[in-house]
Amino acid sequence: MSVRTFSRRFRDEAGSTPGQWLTRQRVDLAGHFLETTDWPVDLVARRAGLGTGASLRQHLHSAIGVSPQAYRRTFRPRRTAV
């Protein structure tokens, strides 16, 4: 299959280009890490495949409209005292 045919079929099925889809998967994984770990933003970015904290900030802001810290404050489960 040619690259052009693959790209066209992928877009038809997934609604985005392969690159956009992959970036969204990485942003979703980074969100999971922000919710479930205390890792620094740079480590979250590396583990999610986004490279640097700056890249994570840019992609997260484009996708969701918030910074990593705001995401963590909003979506992280609150810890209750025992």
GROMACS .gro file of N, CA and C in nm:
model
  246
    1MET      N    1   0.085  -0.116   0.000
    1MET     CA    2   0.000   0.000   0.000
    1MET      C    3   0.090   0.123   0.000
    2SER      N    4   0.054   0.219  -0.079
    2SER     CA    5   0.134   0.342  -0.085
    2SER      C    6   0.109   0.427   0.040
    3VAL      N    7   0.203   0.516   0.068
    3VAL     CA    8   0.190   0.606   0.182
    3VAL      C    9   0.065   0.692   0.165
    4ARG      N   10   0.041   0.738   0.047
    4ARG     CA   11  -0.075   0.823   0.021
    4ARG      C   12  -0.206   0.748   0.049
    5THR      N   13  -0.215   0.625   0.002
    5THR     CA   14  -0.335   0.545   0.025
    5THR      C   15  -0.352   0.516   0.174
    6PHE      N   16  -0.242   0.480   0.240
    6PHE     CA   17  -0.249   0.455   0.384
    6PHE      C   18  -0.298   0.580   0.457
    7SER      N   19  -0.241   0.695   0.426
    7SER     CA   20  -0.279   0.819   0.494
    7SER      C   21  -0.426   0.851   0.471
    8ARG      N   22  -0.472   0.834   0.349
    8ARG     CA   23  -0.611   0.862   0.317
    8ARG      C   24  -0.704   0.766   0.392
    9ARG      N   25  -0.673   0.639   0.391
    9ARG     CA   26  -0.756   0.540   0.462
    9ARG      C   27  -0.752   0.560   0.613
   10PHE      N   28  -0.635   0.593   0.664
   10PHE     CA   29  -0.623   0.619   0.807
   10PHE      C   30  -0.711   0.736   0.847
   11ARG      N   31  -0.704   0.844   0.769
   11ARG     CA   32  -0.785   0.963   0.798
   11ARG      C   33  -0.934   0.930   0.792
   12ASP      N   34  -0.973   0.850   0.694
   12ASP     CA   35  -1.114   0.809   0.682
   12ASP      C   36  -1.161   0.732   0.805
   13GLU      N   37  -1.075   0.646   0.858
   13GLU     CA   38  -1.113   0.562   0.973
   13GLU      C   39  -1.098   0.634   1.106
   14ALA      N   40  -0.987   0.705   1.124
   14ALA     CA   41  -0.956   0.765   1.254
   14ALA      C   42  -0.998   0.912   1.265
   15GLY      N   43  -1.023   0.976   1.153
   15GLY     CA   44  -1.062   1.116   1.156
   15GLY      C   45  -0.948   1.214   1.169
   16SER      N   46  -0.825   1.166   1.162
   16SER     CA   47  -0.708   1.253   1.171
   16SER      C   48  -0.592   1.186   1.097
   17THR      N   49  -0.486   1.262   1.080
   17THR     CA   50  -0.367   1.205   1.016
   17THR      C   51  -0.298   1.112   1.117
   18PRO      N   52  -0.212   1.022   1.067
   18PRO     CA   53  -0.139   0.936   1.160
   18PRO      C   54  -0.059   1.015   1.263
   19GLY      N   55   0.004   1.122   1.221
   19GLY     CA   56   0.082   1.204   1.314
   19GLY      C   57  -0.004   1.269   1.420
   20GLN      N   58  -0.119   1.321   1.380
   20GLN     CA   59  -0.210   1.382   1.477
   20GLN      C   60  -0.263   1.278   1.575
   21TRP      N   61  -0.295   1.160   1.523
   21TRP     CA   62  -0.344   1.052   1.609
   21TRP      C   63  -0.239   1.013   1.712
   22LEU      N   64  -0.115   0.997   1.666
   22LEU     CA   65  -0.007   0.958   1.756
   22LEU      C   66   0.017   1.064   1.864
   23THR      N   67   0.016   1.189   1.825
   23THR     CA   68   0.034   1.297   1.922
   23THR      C   69  -0.077   1.294   2.025
   24ARG      N   70  -0.200   1.271   1.982
   24ARG     CA   71  -0.312   1.266   2.075
   24ARG      C   72  -0.298   1.148   2.173
   25GLN      N   73  -0.250   1.034   2.123
   25GLN     CA   74  -0.227   0.919   2.210
   25GLN      C   75  -0.122   0.953   2.315
   26ARG      N   76  -0.018   1.024   2.273
   26ARG     CA   77   0.088   1.062   2.367
   26ARG      C   78   0.037   1.162   2.470
   27VAL      N   79  -0.045   1.257   2.427
   27VAL     CA   80  -0.102   1.354   2.520
   27VAL      C   81  -0.194   1.283   2.620
   28ASP      N   82  -0.273   1.188   2.571
   28ASP     CA   83  -0.359   1.111   2.662
   28ASP      C   84  -0.277   1.032   2.764
   29LEU      N   85  -0.167   0.972   2.720
   29LEU     CA   86  -0.080   0.899   2.812
   29LEU      C   87  -0.018   0.994   2.914
   30ALA      N   88   0.025   1.111   2.868
   30ALA     CA   89   0.081   1.211   2.960
   30ALA      C   90  -0.024   1.252   3.063
   31GLY      N   91  -0.149   1.268   3.021
   31GLY     CA   92  -0.256   1.301   3.114
   31GLY      C   93  -0.273   1.192   3.219
   32HIS      N   94  -0.265   1.068   3.177
   32HIS     CA   95  -0.273   0.956   3.271
   32HIS      C   96  -0.160   0.965   3.373
   33PHE      N   97  -0.039   0.990   3.325
   33PHE     CA   98   0.075   1.002   3.416
   33PHE      C   99   0.059   1.119   3.511
   34LEU      N  100   0.007   1.232   3.461
   34LEU     CA  101  -0.014   1.348   3.547
   34LEU      C  102  -0.117   1.318   3.656
   35GLU      N  103  -0.216   1.236   3.624
   35GLU     CA  104  -0.320   1.201   3.721
   35GLU      C  105  -0.272   1.099   3.824
   36THR      N  106  -0.182   1.010   3.784
   36THR     CA  107  -0.151   0.895   3.869
   36THR      C  108  -0.012   0.893   3.929
   37THR      N  109   0.074   0.989   3.894
   37THR     CA  110   0.209   0.990   3.947
   37THR      C  111   0.245   1.128   4.001
   38ASP      N  112   0.355   1.133   4.073
   38ASP     CA  113   0.410   1.260   4.119
   38ASP      C  114   0.532   1.300   4.036
   39TRP      N  115   0.548   1.236   3.920
   39TRP     CA  116   0.664   1.264   3.836
   39TRP      C  117   0.667   1.411   3.794
   40PRO      N  118   0.788   1.468   3.783
   40PRO     CA  119   0.802   1.603   3.729
   40PRO      C  120   0.755   1.606   3.582
   41VAL      N  121   0.719   1.723   3.537
   41VAL     CA  122   0.666   1.739   3.401
   41VAL      C  123   0.763   1.688   3.295
   42ASP      N  124   0.892   1.713   3.312
   42ASP     CA  125   0.990   1.666   3.213
   42ASP      C  126   0.992   1.514   3.204
   43LEU      N  127   0.980   1.445   3.316
   43LEU     CA  128   0.978   1.299   3.314
   43LEU      C  129   0.849   1.248   3.251
   44VAL      N  130   0.737   1.310   3.282
   44VAL     CA  131   0.610   1.273   3.220
   44VAL      C  132   0.622   1.286   3.069
   45ALA      N  133   0.678   1.397   3.023
   45ALA     CA  134   0.694   1.420   2.879
   45ALA      C  135   0.779   1.312   2.814
   46ARG      N  136   0.891   1.280   2.876
   46ARG     CA  137   0.980   1.177   2.820
   46ARG      C  138   0.910   1.042   2.817
   47ARG      N  139   0.845   1.002   2.925
   47ARG     CA  140   0.780   0.871   2.932
   47ARG      C  141   0.663   0.861   2.835
   48ALA      N  142   0.599   0.973   2.805
   48ALA     CA  143   0.485   0.972   2.713
   48ALA      C  144   0.529   0.986   2.567
   49GLY      N  145   0.658   1.006   2.545
   49GLY     CA  146   0.708   1.016   2.408
   49GLY      C  147   0.702   1.155   2.349
   50LEU      N  148   0.685   1.256   2.435
   50LEU     CA  149   0.676   1.393   2.387
   50LEU      C  150   0.808   1.469   2.397
   51GLY      N  151   0.909   1.406   2.450
   51GLY     CA  152   1.042   1.466   2.453
   51GLY      C  153   1.068   1.553   2.573
   52THR      N  154   1.022   1.677   2.568
   52THR     CA  155   1.054   1.773   2.673
   52THR      C  156   0.928   1.826   2.740
   53GLY      N  157   0.947   1.887   2.855
   53GLY     CA  158   0.836   1.950   2.924
   53GLY      C  159   0.774   2.061   2.841
   54ALA      N  160   0.857   2.134   2.768
   54ALA     CA  161   0.805   2.241   2.683
   54ALA      C  162   0.713   2.185   2.575
   55SER      N  163   0.754   2.073   2.517
   55SER     CA  164   0.670   2.009   2.415
   55SER      C  165   0.539   1.961   2.475
   56LEU      N  166   0.546   1.900   2.593
   56LEU     CA  167   0.424   1.856   2.661
   56LEU      C  168   0.332   1.974   2.688
   57ARG      N  169   0.388   2.082   2.738
   57ARG     CA  170   0.305   2.201   2.767
   57ARG      C  171   0.235   2.249   2.641
   58GLN      N  172   0.308   2.256   2.531
   58GLN     CA  173   0.251   2.304   2.404
   58GLN      C  174   0.139   2.211   2.357
   59HIS      N  175   0.163   2.081   2.355
   59HIS     CA  176   0.064   1.987   2.304
   59HIS      C  177  -0.057   1.977   2.397
   60LEU      N  178  -0.034   1.978   2.527
   60LEU     CA  179  -0.145   1.970   2.622
   60LEU      C  180  -0.232   2.095   2.612
   61HIS      N  181  -0.168   2.210   2.598
   61HIS     CA  182  -0.244   2.334   2.585
   61HIS      C  183  -0.324   2.336   2.455
   62SER      N  184  -0.265   2.288   2.347
   62SER     CA  185  -0.336   2.283   2.219
   62SER      C  186  -0.454   2.186   2.224
   63ALA      N  187  -0.435   2.073   2.290
   63ALA     CA  188  -0.539   1.969   2.293
   63ALA      C  189  -0.648   1.998   2.395
   64ILE      N  190  -0.610   2.049   2.512
   64ILE     CA  191  -0.706   2.061   2.622
   64ILE      C  192  -0.722   2.205   2.671
   65GLY      N  193  -0.621   2.287   2.649
   65GLY     CA  194  -0.630   2.427   2.688
   65GLY      C  195  -0.580   2.458   2.827
   66VAL      N  196  -0.503   2.365   2.886
   66VAL     CA  197  -0.450   2.389   3.020
   66VAL      C  198  -0.303   2.349   3.027
   67SER      N  199  -0.236   2.397   3.130
   67SER     CA  200  -0.097   2.359   3.154
   67SER      C  201  -0.094   2.223   3.224
   68PRO      N  202   0.021   2.156   3.225
   68PRO     CA  203   0.030   2.029   3.298
   68PRO      C  204  -0.006   2.042   3.446
   69GLN      N  205   0.038   2.149   3.509
   69GLN     CA  206   0.007   2.166   3.651
   69GLN      C  207  -0.142   2.188   3.674
   70ALA      N  208  -0.205   2.266   3.588
   70ALA     CA  209  -0.349   2.288   3.600
   70ALA      C  210  -0.424   2.158   3.574
   71TYR      N  211  -0.376   2.079   3.478
   71TYR     CA  212  -0.437   1.949   3.450
   71TYR      C  213  -0.428   1.860   3.573
   72ARG      N  214  -0.311   1.858   3.632
   72ARG     CA  215  -0.288   1.773   3.750
   72ARG      C  216  -0.379   1.817   3.866
   73ARG      N  217  -0.390   1.946   3.888
   73ARG     CA  218  -0.476   1.997   3.996
   73ARG      C  219  -0.623   1.964   3.970
   74THR      N  220  -0.664   1.969   3.846
   74THR     CA  221  -0.805   1.949   3.811
   74THR      C  222  -0.845   1.802   3.810
   75PHE      N  223  -0.761   1.717   3.753
   75PHE     CA  224  -0.801   1.580   3.727
   75PHE      C  225  -0.742   1.475   3.820
   76ARG      N  226  -0.650   1.514   3.903
   76ARG     CA  227  -0.592   1.416   3.995
   76ARG      C  228  -0.689   1.387   4.108
   77PRO      N  229  -0.708   1.260   4.139
   77PRO     CA  230  -0.799   1.228   4.251
   77PRO      C  231  -0.747   1.291   4.380
   78ARG      N  232  -0.838   1.343   4.457
   78ARG     CA  233  -0.800   1.404   4.585
   78ARG      C  234  -0.771   1.295   4.687
   79ARG      N  235  -0.666   1.318   4.762
   79ARG     CA  236  -0.630   1.223   4.868
   79ARG      C  237  -0.706   1.262   4.994
   80THR      N  238  -0.761   1.167   5.060
   80THR     CA  239  -0.834   1.194   5.183
   80THR      C  240  -0.755   1.147   5.303
   81ALA      N  241  -0.769   1.218   5.411
   81ALA     CA  242  -0.699   1.180   5.535
   81ALA      C  243  -0.770   1.060   5.596
   82VAL      N  244  -0.689   0.974   5.654
   82VAL     CA  245  -0.745   0.852   5.715
   82VAL      C  246  -0.757   0.867   5.862
   0.00000   0.00000   0.00000
